[in-house]
Coordinates of C-alpha atoms in Angstrom, one line a residue:
Chain A
M147 CA -45.9 -56.8 63.0
S148 CA -47.7 -55.5 59.9
S149 CA -51.4 -56.0 60.3
R150 CA -54.2 -55.8 57.8
L151 CA -56.6 -55.2 60.7
T152 CA -58.0 -51.7 60.7
R153 CA -56.7 -49.1 63.1
S154 CA -58.3 -49.2 66.5
N155 CA -56.7 -46.7 68.8
R156 CA -59.4 -46.8 71.4
A157 CA -59.6 -50.6 71.7
G158 CA -55.8 -50.9 71.6
W159 CA -55.2 -48.6 74.4
A160 CA -58.1 -50.0 76.4
F161 CA -56.7 -53.5 76.3
A162 CA -53.1 -52.5 76.8
L163 CA -53.5 -49.8 79.4
P164 CA -53.7 -51.8 82.6
G165 CA -50.6 -53.8 81.8
V166 CA -48.6 -50.9 80.3
G167 CA -49.8 -48.6 83.2
L168 CA -48.7 -51.0 85.9
I169 CA -45.3 -51.7 84.3
A170 CA -44.7 -47.9 83.9
M171 CA -45.7 -47.2 87.4
F172 CA -43.9 -50.1 89.2
I173 CA -40.9 -50.8 87.0
I174 CA -40.1 -47.9 84.7
V175 CA -40.8 -45.0 87.1
P176 CA -38.9 -46.5 90.1
F177 CA -36.1 -47.3 87.7
L178 CA -35.9 -43.6 86.6
F179 CA -36.5 -42.5 90.1
A180 CA -33.4 -44.4 91.3
F181 CA -31.2 -42.1 89.2
G182 CA -32.9 -39.0 90.6
L183 CA -32.8 -40.2 94.2
S184 CA -29.1 -41.0 93.9
L185 CA -28.5 -37.2 93.4
T186 CA -30.3 -36.3 96.6
D187 CA -30.0 -37.0 100.3
Q188 CA -33.5 -38.6 100.5
R189 CA -34.3 -40.7 103.6
L190 CA -37.4 -42.9 104.0
V191 CA -38.7 -40.7 106.9
S192 CA -37.1 -37.4 107.7
P193 CA -38.1 -34.1 109.3
N194 CA -35.7 -32.2 107.0
P195 CA -36.5 -31.3 103.4
T196 CA -34.7 -33.4 100.8
Q197 CA -31.8 -31.6 99.1
Y198 CA -30.1 -32.0 95.8
V199 CA -26.5 -33.0 96.4
G200 CA -25.1 -33.6 92.9
L201 CA -22.7 -36.5 92.6
D202 CA -21.8 -36.5 96.3
N203 CA -23.3 -40.0 96.9
Y204 CA -21.2 -41.4 94.0
R205 CA -18.1 -39.6 95.3
N206 CA -18.6 -41.0 98.8
L207 CA -18.9 -44.5 97.5
L208 CA -16.3 -44.5 94.8
S209 CA -13.4 -42.4 96.2
V210 CA -10.2 -44.3 96.6
G211 CA -6.6 -43.2 97.2
L212 CA -3.2 -44.8 97.2
L213 CA -0.9 -44.0 100.1
T214 CA 2.7 -44.9 100.3
L215 CA 3.9 -45.3 103.9
E216 CA 7.6 -44.9 104.5
P217 CA 9.1 -46.6 107.6
E218 CA 9.5 -44.7 110.8
R219 CA 13.2 -43.9 111.3
D220 CA 15.1 -43.1 114.4
D221 CA 17.4 -40.0 114.8
A222 CA 20.3 -41.8 113.1
G223 CA 18.1 -42.6 110.0
A224 CA 17.8 -46.3 110.6
V225 CA 14.5 -48.1 110.1
K226 CA 12.6 -48.7 113.3
R227 CA 11.5 -52.2 114.0
D228 CA 9.1 -53.5 116.7
E229 CA 9.9 -56.4 119.1
A230 CA 8.9 -59.0 116.4
G231 CA 11.3 -57.4 113.9
Q232 CA 8.6 -56.0 111.8
I233 CA 9.1 -52.5 110.2
E234 CA 7.2 -49.8 112.0
Y235 CA 5.1 -47.4 109.9
P236 CA 3.1 -44.3 110.8
R237 CA -0.5 -45.2 111.5
V238 CA -2.9 -44.8 108.7
R239 CA -5.3 -43.1 111.0
S240 CA -2.8 -40.3 111.7
I241 CA -2.9 -39.5 108.0
T242 CA -6.6 -39.8 107.3
R243 CA -7.3 -37.6 110.3
S244 CA -4.6 -35.0 109.6
D245 CA -5.2 -31.6 108.1
D246 CA -2.1 -32.0 106.0
F247 CA -3.7 -34.6 103.7
P248 CA -7.2 -33.3 102.9
Q249 CA -7.5 -35.7 100.0
Y250 CA -7.5 -38.7 102.3
R251 CA -9.8 -37.3 104.9
G252 CA -12.5 -39.7 106.1
M253 CA -11.0 -42.6 104.3
S254 CA -9.9 -45.9 105.8
E255 CA -7.7 -48.8 104.8
W256 CA -9.1 -51.2 102.2
F257 CA -6.0 -53.4 101.6
S258 CA -2.3 -53.0 101.5
W259 CA 0.9 -54.6 100.3
Q260 CA 4.6 -54.4 100.9
S261 CA 6.8 -52.7 98.3
G262 CA 10.5 -52.8 99.3
E263 CA 10.8 -51.0 102.6
N264 CA 7.6 -49.1 102.0
R265 CA 4.0 -50.2 102.5
K266 CA 1.4 -49.3 99.9
V267 CA -2.1 -48.8 101.3
V268 CA -5.2 -48.5 99.3
L269 CA -7.7 -46.2 101.0
A270 CA -11.4 -46.0 100.3
S271 CA -14.0 -43.7 101.6
D272 CA -16.5 -46.6 101.7
V273 CA -14.6 -49.8 102.3
V274 CA -17.7 -51.9 102.8
F275 CA -19.0 -50.9 99.4
W276 CA -15.7 -51.8 97.7
K277 CA -15.7 -55.2 99.5
A278 CA -19.3 -55.7 98.4
L279 CA -18.4 -54.8 94.8
T280 CA -15.4 -57.1 94.6
N281 CA -17.2 -60.0 96.4
T282 CA -20.1 -59.7 93.9
F283 CA -17.7 -59.9 91.0
Y284 CA -15.9 -62.8 92.7
F285 CA -19.3 -64.6 92.9
V286 CA -20.3 -63.8 89.3
L287 CA -17.0 -64.7 87.8
V288 CA -16.9 -68.1 89.5
V289 CA -20.6 -69.0 89.4
A290 CA -21.6 -67.9 85.9
P291 CA -19.1 -70.0 83.9
L292 CA -19.1 -72.9 86.3
Q293 CA -22.9 -73.1 86.6
A294 CA -23.3 -72.8 82.8
A295 CA -20.8 -75.6 82.2
L296 CA -22.3 -77.9 84.8
A297 CA -25.8 -77.3 83.5
L298 CA -24.6 -78.2 80.0
C299 CA -23.0 -81.4 81.4
L300 CA -26.3 -82.3 83.1
A301 CA -28.3 -81.5 79.9
L302 CA -26.1 -83.8 77.9
L303 CA -26.4 -86.5 80.5
I304 CA -30.2 -86.2 80.5
N305 CA -30.5 -86.0 76.7
Q306 CA -29.7 -89.7 76.4
K307 CA -32.4 -92.0 75.2
L308 CA -32.7 -94.3 78.2
R309 CA -35.6 -95.8 80.0
G310 CA -36.7 -93.8 83.0
I311 CA -34.6 -90.7 82.0
N312 CA -37.5 -88.5 82.9
V313 CA -37.3 -89.5 86.5
F314 CA -33.7 -88.2 86.6
R315 CA -34.6 -85.0 84.9
T316 CA -37.4 -84.5 87.5
I317 CA -34.9 -85.0 90.3
Y318 CA -32.2 -82.7 88.9
F319 CA -34.7 -79.9 88.5
M320 CA -36.3 -80.3 91.9
P321 CA -34.1 -77.8 93.9
V322 CA -35.2 -75.1 91.4
V323 CA -38.7 -75.0 92.6
V324 CA -37.6 -74.9 96.3
S325 CA -37.3 -71.3 97.6
I326 CA -33.7 -70.1 97.9
V327 CA -34.6 -69.1 101.5
V328 CA -35.5 -72.6 102.4
V329 CA -32.4 -73.9 100.7
S330 CA -30.2 -71.4 102.5
L331 CA -31.6 -72.4 105.9
L332 CA -31.2 -76.1 105.1
W333 CA -27.6 -75.6 104.0
R334 CA -26.9 -73.6 107.1
F335 CA -27.3 -76.9 108.9
I336 CA -25.2 -78.8 106.3
Y337 CA -22.4 -76.2 106.7
D338 CA -22.7 -75.8 110.5
G339 CA -19.3 -75.9 112.3
Q340 CA -20.4 -78.0 115.2
D341 CA -23.3 -80.3 114.2
G342 CA -23.1 -79.9 110.4
L343 CA -23.9 -82.7 108.1
L344 CA -21.0 -81.9 105.8
N345 CA -18.5 -82.1 108.7
A346 CA -20.0 -85.3 109.9
M347 CA -19.7 -86.8 106.5
I348 CA -16.1 -85.6 106.1
Q349 CA -15.1 -87.1 109.4
W350 CA -16.9 -90.4 108.6
A351 CA -15.3 -90.6 105.1
S352 CA -11.8 -89.9 106.4
L353 CA -12.3 -92.3 109.4
G354 CA -12.0 -89.3 111.8
A355 CA -8.7 -88.2 110.3
L356 CA -10.0 -84.8 109.1
D357 CA -11.5 -82.4 111.6
G358 CA -14.6 -80.3 111.1
H359 CA -14.5 -76.8 109.7
D360 CA -16.8 -73.9 110.3
W361 CA -17.6 -73.3 106.6
L362 CA -19.6 -70.1 107.0
G363 CA -17.6 -68.8 109.9
D364 CA -14.3 -68.6 108.1
P365 CA -13.8 -65.6 105.8
A366 CA -11.9 -67.8 103.3
T367 CA -14.6 -70.4 102.9
A368 CA -17.9 -68.5 103.5
M369 CA -18.2 -67.2 99.9
P370 CA -17.2 -70.5 98.2
A371 CA -19.7 -72.3 100.5
I372 CA -22.5 -70.0 99.3
M373 CA -21.3 -70.5 95.7
V374 CA -21.6 -74.2 95.9
M375 CA -25.1 -74.0 97.4
S376 CA -26.3 -71.5 94.9
I377 CA -25.1 -73.6 92.0
W378 CA -26.8 -76.7 93.5
Q379 CA -30.1 -74.8 93.7
A380 CA -30.1 -73.2 90.3
V381 CA -28.2 -75.4 88.0
G382 CA -31.3 -77.4 87.0
F383 CA -32.9 -74.2 85.7
H384 CA -30.2 -73.7 83.1
M385 CA -30.0 -77.4 82.4
V386 CA -33.6 -77.2 81.1
I387 CA -32.7 -74.2 78.9
W388 CA -29.7 -76.1 77.5
L389 CA -31.9 -79.1 76.9
A390 CA -34.4 -77.0 74.9
G391 CA -31.4 -75.8 72.8
L392 CA -30.1 -79.4 72.3
Q393 CA -33.5 -80.5 71.1
T394 CA -33.6 -77.9 68.4
I395 CA -30.5 -79.5 66.7
S396 CA -31.7 -81.7 63.8
P397 CA -30.9 -85.4 64.2
T398 CA -29.9 -85.6 60.6
L399 CA -26.8 -83.5 61.4
Y400 CA -25.7 -86.3 63.8
E401 CA -26.5 -88.9 61.3
A402 CA -24.4 -87.1 58.7
A403 CA -21.6 -86.8 61.3
A404 CA -21.8 -90.5 62.0
I405 CA -21.5 -91.3 58.3
E406 CA -18.4 -89.1 58.1
G407 CA -17.0 -91.2 60.9
A408 CA -16.9 -88.4 63.5
S409 CA -16.0 -89.4 67.0
K410 CA -18.3 -88.4 69.9
W411 CA -16.1 -85.5 70.8
Q412 CA -16.1 -84.3 67.1
A413 CA -19.8 -84.6 66.9
F414 CA -20.1 -82.4 70.0
R415 CA -17.5 -79.9 68.8
F416 CA -18.8 -79.5 65.2
V417 CA -22.5 -80.3 65.5
T418 CA -23.8 -79.7 69.1
W419 CA -21.7 -76.7 70.1
P420 CA -22.4 -74.6 67.0
G421 CA -26.1 -75.5 67.3
L422 CA -26.1 -74.1 70.9
R423 CA -24.7 -70.7 70.1
N424 CA -27.9 -68.7 70.8
T425 CA -28.6 -70.8 73.9
A426 CA -25.2 -70.2 75.2
V427 CA -25.5 -66.4 74.9
L428 CA -28.9 -66.4 76.6
I429 CA -27.7 -68.7 79.4
L430 CA -24.6 -66.6 80.1
I431 CA -26.7 -63.4 80.3
V432 CA -29.4 -64.9 82.5
I433 CA -26.9 -66.5 84.9
T434 CA -24.9 -63.3 85.1
M435 CA -28.0 -61.2 85.9
Q436 CA -29.2 -63.7 88.5
A437 CA -25.7 -63.9 90.1
F438 CA -25.4 -60.1 90.4
A439 CA -28.7 -60.2 92.3
L440 CA -27.2 -62.3 95.1
F441 CA -29.1 -61.4 98.3
A442 CA -31.3 -64.0 100.0
Q443 CA -28.4 -66.5 100.6
I444 CA -26.4 -63.7 102.3
D445 CA -29.3 -62.4 104.3
V446 CA -30.2 -65.9 105.7
M447 CA -26.7 -67.4 106.1
T448 CA -24.1 -64.7 106.9
K449 CA -25.5 -61.2 106.9
G450 CA -22.4 -60.2 105.0
G451 CA -19.9 -61.6 107.5
P452 CA -17.5 -62.9 108.6
L453 CA -15.3 -59.8 108.3
D454 CA -17.4 -58.5 105.4
S455 CA -16.3 -61.5 103.3
T456 CA -19.8 -62.1 101.9
Q457 CA -21.0 -58.5 101.5
T458 CA -22.7 -58.0 98.2
L459 CA -24.1 -55.1 96.3
V460 CA -27.7 -56.0 96.7
F461 CA -27.2 -56.8 100.4
Q462 CA -25.7 -53.3 100.8
T463 CA -28.5 -51.7 98.9
V464 CA -31.0 -53.3 101.2
E465 CA -29.0 -52.7 104.4
R466 CA -28.7 -49.0 103.5
G467 CA -31.9 -48.3 101.8
Y468 CA -34.1 -50.2 104.2
G469 CA -32.0 -51.0 107.2
R470 CA -30.7 -47.5 107.7
Q471 CA -33.6 -45.9 105.8
D472 CA -30.9 -44.2 103.6
I473 CA -32.9 -44.2 100.4
S474 CA -30.4 -42.2 98.4
G475 CA -27.5 -44.3 99.4
G476 CA -29.3 -47.5 98.5
S477 CA -30.5 -46.0 95.2
T478 CA -26.9 -45.0 94.3
I479 CA -25.7 -48.6 94.7
S480 CA -28.7 -49.7 92.7
V481 CA -27.8 -47.4 89.8
L482 CA -24.2 -48.6 89.9
L483 CA -25.4 -52.2 89.9
F484 CA -27.7 -51.6 87.0
L485 CA -24.9 -49.9 85.0
I486 CA -22.7 -52.9 85.7
V487 CA -25.3 -55.4 84.6
L488 CA -26.1 -53.4 81.5
T489 CA -22.4 -53.0 80.5
I490 CA -21.7 -56.7 81.0
S491 CA -24.7 -57.9 79.0
V492 CA -23.7 -55.5 76.2
I493 CA -20.2 -56.9 76.3
Q494 CA -21.4 -60.4 76.3
R495 CA -23.7 -59.8 73.3
W496 CA -20.8 -58.1 71.5
L497 CA -18.3 -60.9 72.2
T498 CA -20.8 -63.5 71.1
R499 CA -22.2 -61.6 68.2
E500 CA -22.8 -63.4 64.9
R501 CA -19.7 -63.1 62.8
R502 CA -20.3 -62.9 59.1
Chain B
M226 CA -24.0 -93.0 67.6
A227 CA -21.4 -95.6 67.1
A228 CA -22.5 -99.3 67.0
I229 CA -22.2 -100.9 70.4
S230 CA -21.0 -104.5 70.5
P231 CA -23.4 -106.7 72.3
D232 CA -21.0 -108.0 75.0
N233 CA -20.1 -104.7 76.6
H234 CA -23.5 -103.1 76.0
G235 CA -24.9 -104.2 79.4
L236 CA -21.8 -102.9 81.2
R237 CA -21.9 -99.5 79.5
L238 CA -25.6 -99.2 80.2
G239 CA -25.0 -100.0 83.8
L240 CA -22.3 -97.3 84.0
R241 CA -24.6 -94.7 82.5
Y242 CA -27.2 -95.4 85.1
L243 CA -24.6 -95.4 87.8
V244 CA -23.6 -91.8 86.8
L245 CA -27.2 -90.7 86.6
V246 CA -28.0 -92.1 90.1
L247 CA -25.0 -90.6 91.7
V248 CA -25.9 -87.2 90.3
A249 CA -29.5 -87.7 91.4
L250 CA -28.3 -88.3 95.0
I251 CA -26.5 -84.9 95.0
F252 CA -29.8 -83.2 94.3
A253 CA -32.1 -85.4 96.3
L254 CA -30.2 -86.1 99.5
P255 CA -30.3 -82.6 101.0
L256 CA -34.1 -82.4 100.5
L257 CA -34.5 -86.0 101.8
F258 CA -32.5 -85.0 104.8
M259 CA -34.8 -82.1 105.4
V260 CA -38.0 -84.2 105.4
V261 CA -36.5 -87.0 107.5
S262 CA -34.9 -84.7 110.0
S263 CA -38.3 -83.0 110.6
L264 CA -39.5 -86.3 112.1
K265 CA -36.6 -86.7 114.7
P266 CA -36.0 -85.2 118.1
D267 CA -33.0 -82.7 118.1
A268 CA -30.7 -85.0 120.0
Q269 CA -31.2 -87.9 117.6
L270 CA -31.1 -85.6 114.6
L271 CA -27.6 -84.3 115.5
G272 CA -26.4 -87.8 116.4
D273 CA -27.6 -89.3 113.1
T274 CA -25.6 -87.0 110.9
S275 CA -22.4 -89.1 111.2
S276 CA -24.0 -92.1 109.4
L277 CA -26.4 -92.9 106.7
R278 CA -29.1 -92.8 109.3
A279 CA -29.2 -89.1 108.6
F280 CA -31.2 -89.9 105.4
L281 CA -33.5 -92.6 106.9
P282 CA -36.6 -92.2 109.0
V283 CA -35.4 -94.5 111.8
G284 CA -35.3 -94.3 115.6
D285 CA -37.6 -92.1 117.5
I286 CA -40.0 -90.9 114.8
S287 CA -42.8 -88.5 115.6
L288 CA -44.6 -85.3 114.5
E289 CA -43.5 -83.6 117.7
N290 CA -41.4 -81.1 115.7
Y291 CA -44.4 -80.0 113.7
T292 CA -46.4 -79.3 116.9
Q293 CA -43.5 -77.3 118.2
A294 CA -43.0 -75.4 114.9
F295 CA -46.7 -74.4 114.8
R296 CA -46.4 -73.3 118.5
M297 CA -43.3 -71.2 117.8
A298 CA -44.7 -69.3 114.8
P299 CA -48.2 -68.5 113.4
I300 CA -47.5 -70.7 110.4
R301 CA -51.2 -71.1 109.4
L302 CA -51.4 -67.3 109.1
F303 CA -48.2 -67.1 107.0
V304 CA -49.3 -69.8 104.7
L305 CA -52.7 -68.2 104.3
N306 CA -51.1 -64.8 103.5
S307 CA -48.8 -66.5 100.9
V308 CA -51.6 -68.4 99.3
L309 CA -53.8 -65.2 99.1
V310 CA -51.0 -63.0 97.7
T311 CA -49.8 -65.7 95.2
G312 CA -53.3 -66.7 94.0
L313 CA -54.5 -63.1 93.5
T314 CA -51.3 -62.0 91.7
V315 CA -51.3 -65.0 89.4
A316 CA -54.9 -64.5 88.4
L317 CA -54.7 -60.8 87.9
S318 CA -51.4 -61.2 86.0
L319 CA -52.8 -63.7 83.6
L320 CA -55.8 -61.4 82.8
I321 CA -53.9 -58.1 82.5
C322 CA -50.8 -59.4 80.7
S323 CA -52.9 -61.4 78.2
L324 CA -55.0 -58.3 77.5
A325 CA -51.8 -56.4 76.8
G326 CA -50.4 -59.1 74.7
F327 CA -53.6 -59.2 72.7
A328 CA -53.4 -55.5 72.1
F329 CA -49.8 -55.7 70.9
V330 CA -50.4 -58.5 68.4
F331 CA -54.0 -58.1 67.1
L332 CA -54.7 -54.4 67.5
N333 CA -53.3 -51.5 65.5
W334 CA -53.0 -48.4 67.7
R335 CA -50.9 -45.3 68.0
G336 CA -47.9 -45.8 70.2
R337 CA -48.0 -49.6 70.0
D338 CA -44.5 -50.3 68.8
L339 CA -43.0 -47.7 71.2
M340 CA -44.8 -49.3 74.2
L341 CA -43.8 -52.8 73.2
S342 CA -40.1 -51.8 73.0
L343 CA -40.3 -50.0 76.3
I344 CA -41.8 -53.2 77.9
L345 CA -39.2 -55.4 76.4
A346 CA -36.5 -53.1 77.6
T347 CA -37.6 -53.7 81.2
L348 CA -36.4 -57.3 80.9
I349 CA -32.9 -56.1 81.5
V350 CA -33.8 -54.3 84.8
P351 CA -33.3 -56.7 87.7
F352 CA -35.9 -56.2 90.4
E353 CA -33.1 -55.8 93.0
T354 CA -32.1 -52.5 91.3
I355 CA -35.5 -50.9 91.7
A356 CA -36.4 -52.3 95.1
I357 CA -35.3 -49.3 97.1
P358 CA -36.9 -46.5 94.9
L359 CA -40.1 -48.7 94.7
L360 CA -40.1 -48.9 98.5
M361 CA -39.9 -45.1 98.6
I362 CA -42.8 -44.8 96.1
C363 CA -45.0 -47.4 97.8
S364 CA -44.5 -45.7 101.1
K365 CA -46.2 -42.5 99.7
L366 CA -49.0 -43.9 97.5
P367 CA -52.6 -43.2 98.3
W368 CA -55.3 -45.8 98.8
L369 CA -59.0 -45.4 99.0
G370 CA -60.0 -47.3 102.0
L371 CA -63.3 -47.6 104.0
D372 CA -62.3 -44.6 106.1
G373 CA -61.5 -42.4 103.1
I374 CA -58.1 -41.8 101.6
E375 CA -55.1 -43.2 103.4
W376 CA -51.5 -42.6 102.5
G377 CA -48.8 -45.3 102.2
W378 CA -49.0 -48.9 101.1
L379 CA -46.6 -50.4 103.5
N380 CA -47.9 -53.3 105.7
S381 CA -50.7 -54.5 103.4
Y382 CA -51.6 -57.2 100.9
R383 CA -51.9 -54.6 98.1
V384 CA -48.2 -53.7 98.3
Q385 CA -47.3 -57.4 97.9
I386 CA -49.7 -57.9 95.0
I387 CA -50.2 -54.8 92.7
P388 CA -46.5 -54.1 91.8
W389 CA -46.1 -57.7 90.8
I390 CA -49.1 -58.1 88.5
A391 CA -47.6 -56.9 85.2
D392 CA -44.1 -57.6 84.1
G393 CA -42.2 -57.7 80.8
L394 CA -41.6 -61.4 80.7
T395 CA -45.3 -62.4 81.1
V396 CA -46.4 -59.9 78.4
F397 CA -43.6 -61.1 76.2
L398 CA -44.7 -64.8 76.6
F399 CA -48.3 -63.9 75.5
V400 CA -47.0 -61.8 72.6
Q401 CA -44.9 -64.7 71.4
F402 CA -47.7 -67.1 71.6
F403 CA -50.4 -64.9 70.1
K404 CA -48.1 -64.2 67.1
D405 CA -48.4 -67.9 66.1
L406 CA -52.2 -68.0 66.2
P407 CA -53.9 -68.0 62.8
R408 CA -54.9 -64.4 62.1
E409 CA -57.6 -65.6 59.6
L410 CA -59.6 -66.9 62.6
I411 CA -59.7 -63.4 64.2
E412 CA -60.3 -61.6 60.9
A413 CA -63.2 -63.9 60.2
A414 CA -64.8 -63.3 63.6
R415 CA -64.4 -59.5 63.1
A416 CA -66.0 -59.7 59.7
E417 CA -69.0 -61.4 61.3
G418 CA -69.3 -58.5 63.7
A419 CA -67.7 -59.8 66.9
S420 CA -66.3 -57.1 69.2
W421 CA -62.7 -57.2 70.2
W422 CA -63.7 -58.3 73.7
Q423 CA -65.6 -61.3 72.2
V424 CA -62.6 -62.2 70.0
Y425 CA -60.4 -62.1 73.1
T426 CA -62.8 -64.2 75.4
R427 CA -64.2 -66.6 72.8
I428 CA -61.4 -67.2 70.3
V429 CA -58.0 -66.3 71.7
I430 CA -58.2 -67.3 75.3
P431 CA -59.7 -70.8 74.6
L432 CA -56.7 -71.4 72.3
S433 CA -54.1 -70.2 74.9
G434 CA -53.9 -73.1 77.3
P435 CA -50.2 -73.7 77.0
V436 CA -49.1 -70.1 77.4
I437 CA -51.5 -69.6 80.3
A438 CA -50.0 -72.6 82.1
T439 CA -46.4 -71.3 81.4
A440 CA -47.2 -67.8 82.7
A441 CA -49.1 -69.1 85.7
I442 CA -46.3 -71.5 86.8
L443 CA -43.5 -68.9 86.4
K444 CA -45.5 -66.3 88.3
F445 CA -46.5 -68.8 91.0
L446 CA -42.8 -69.7 91.6
V447 CA -41.8 -66.1 91.9
M448 CA -44.7 -65.1 94.1
Y449 CA -44.7 -68.0 96.5
N450 CA -40.9 -67.7 97.0
Q451 CA -41.0 -63.9 97.5
Y452 CA -38.4 -62.8 100.0
L453 CA -36.7 -59.5 99.5
W454 CA -39.8 -57.4 98.7
P455 CA -42.0 -58.5 101.6
L456 CA -39.0 -58.3 103.9
I457 CA -38.8 -54.5 103.3
V458 CA -42.5 -53.6 102.9
V459 CA -44.1 -55.8 105.6
Q460 CA -43.2 -55.3 109.2
E461 CA -46.6 -56.4 110.7
E462 CA -46.9 -60.1 111.4
S463 CA -50.5 -60.2 110.1
Y464 CA -49.5 -59.6 106.5
R465 CA -46.2 -61.6 106.5
P466 CA -45.7 -64.4 103.9
V467 CA -44.1 -67.8 104.6
M468 CA -40.5 -67.0 103.5
V469 CA -40.2 -63.9 105.7
G470 CA -42.0 -65.8 108.5
L471 CA -38.9 -68.0 108.6
G472 CA -37.2 -65.2 110.5
Y473 CA -38.6 -66.7 113.7
F474 CA -36.0 -69.5 113.4
F475 CA -33.0 -67.2 112.7
Q476 CA -31.7 -67.5 116.3
L477 CA -28.6 -68.6 118.0
N478 CA -29.6 -71.9 119.3
T479 CA -31.6 -73.0 116.3
P480 CA -34.3 -75.6 117.1
W481 CA -33.2 -77.7 114.1
G482 CA -36.0 -80.2 114.3
A483 CA -38.8 -77.6 114.4
L484 CA -37.0 -75.6 111.6
M485 CA -36.9 -78.7 109.4
A486 CA -40.6 -79.2 110.1
Y487 CA -41.4 -75.6 109.0
L488 CA -39.2 -75.9 105.9
T489 CA -41.0 -79.1 105.0
V490 CA -44.5 -77.6 105.6
I491 CA -43.8 -74.7 103.3
T492 CA -41.9 -76.6 100.6
A493 CA -44.2 -79.7 100.4
P494 CA -47.0 -77.9 98.5
V495 CA -44.6 -76.6 95.9
L496 CA -42.9 -79.9 95.5
A497 CA -46.2 -81.8 95.3
F498 CA -47.4 -79.3 92.7
Y499 CA -44.2 -79.7 90.8
L500 CA -44.2 -83.5 90.8
I501 CA -47.8 -83.6 89.6
L502 CA -47.2 -81.0 86.8
Q503 CA -43.5 -81.6 86.2
R504 CA -43.9 -81.6 82.4
S505 CA -45.5 -78.2 82.4
F506 CA -43.0 -76.8 84.9
I507 CA -40.1 -77.9 82.8
A508 CA -41.8 -76.7 79.6
S509 CA -42.3 -73.3 81.2
I510 CA -38.7 -72.8 82.0
A511 CA -37.7 -74.1 78.6
S512 CA -40.0 -71.6 76.9
T513 CA -38.3 -68.6 78.6
G514 CA -35.2 -69.7 76.7
V515 CA -36.7 -69.4 73.3
K516 CA -36.2 -65.6 73.2
G517 CA -32.5 -65.8 72.5

């Protein structure tokens, strides 16, 4: 921004200071503060002075261990089995509480699998955190591509020159302006196991052949149900951004393609898609950032349950930092979340960089 | 677009509209269900779900649920709080962020480029990652009240307003818009002896209608729909905004009709606003996408 205007330090700072000051105070300082707090044992209200604890918070969150359990054997060396014929193993708790294995102390079982006669158990010192982390990735990896693709389909649908098309655009975008809290409460009724609208519709459509399902009460379907609802609410937002991208593509390119005899698919593949490159990068980054921030849906619909199947990083941040007043614990998860978001947007930018 | 033979033109057009309508139903029906259900007694509401009656205002229609919802929760207070917080934040944000944008584009001052890069860098920091340290900071901040200095901002309007006034996106929108304004206009005014404040109020702001609309709409949506932040900084009912006030209905035997009435009451103003200004709403969202 080269300017021929003369230098005006005083006016410049006077105009910029309120904005710059507020952003520094309420965005940049808390952001830096998060790193500092994550190295302490700060609580919201505490009689004890705050202490520097180094990387303890990170260690407590991230420590994992792999344990191989060998079957219990009787005196003759044969594998012991219970009444159902299942192999018996020593209890995980007997190891995590034993002085013989200090490296596993305080950990508990995250998941396990069978490997021959042995059972492999992955232990974590903070199982809920790991579940929150994997659930968040599950949500992002499903929602980001799916929502981006559906939004593009909607944008192409709405980009036709038809009478009344604006009415449809208005309707598709409508859920975006409705609060996600309102949407979550509304969909709680739709998903309800007893009186839910979805179950009633399924029973009606299948003439009573299919029974209802408690969508949010089943660990296998709770997260997918939240994904569907989240996409329903936000897809119009990204549709509009795709649409803006579509409208920057010059019509002469389509005319040229038509003259060359290109099919509709070819026109999309060789004119539309290359023209949407920058839009695609932006949309992917925006959706990813929004998806990592998953909180309100969880807080309103499931509180992280059933069986921690909908725990997410932001939900854990709030539950610890606010719910348990454990500011340092919440800040530690915040820092990790930020590092993840940063890494992913750097990778996305690198993967989609302009190739020369 | 390939030439369409006249005989199947009508059919193809019909199919296109069919697809458009089916997709529209997916987005409209849940919201229609919300409004319609708010008019029905619970027993009928639950019975109607098994047929298309779920989406029609038929049967025993009344405003009874609204009366009940207003009895169950101080909705008037919550709406007033939300309107106050949203209105003040939007107004202050427009003023302060446009001033900053003005300084970044038209004024030449030491530290300008560094400050601008710093502000743009905040765009990659999701609010959710600073919420907890910000809660910590706001719990300790001083405030000069009527009875002298008090400590801690929790449970107040200011904690809901002040941290949200300035943000990177709003400043960025103003910077982008101001860059495209004709500089000659400003230089001419300066040559005639206008102060910077006069340039800002008399030349730049009157030309900034579109960006003001965009910034106001985006801020309005964020502020009216606030949830996480007021949830953690406001415990007292007297400062609670509408979305947190919904907590009254998070109970085991949900009174569905009254809940739908509350949802309708707090959503109707936003939807009405959107339907009236839909072009500006959509243009605002689209303009956030130009930065790619």
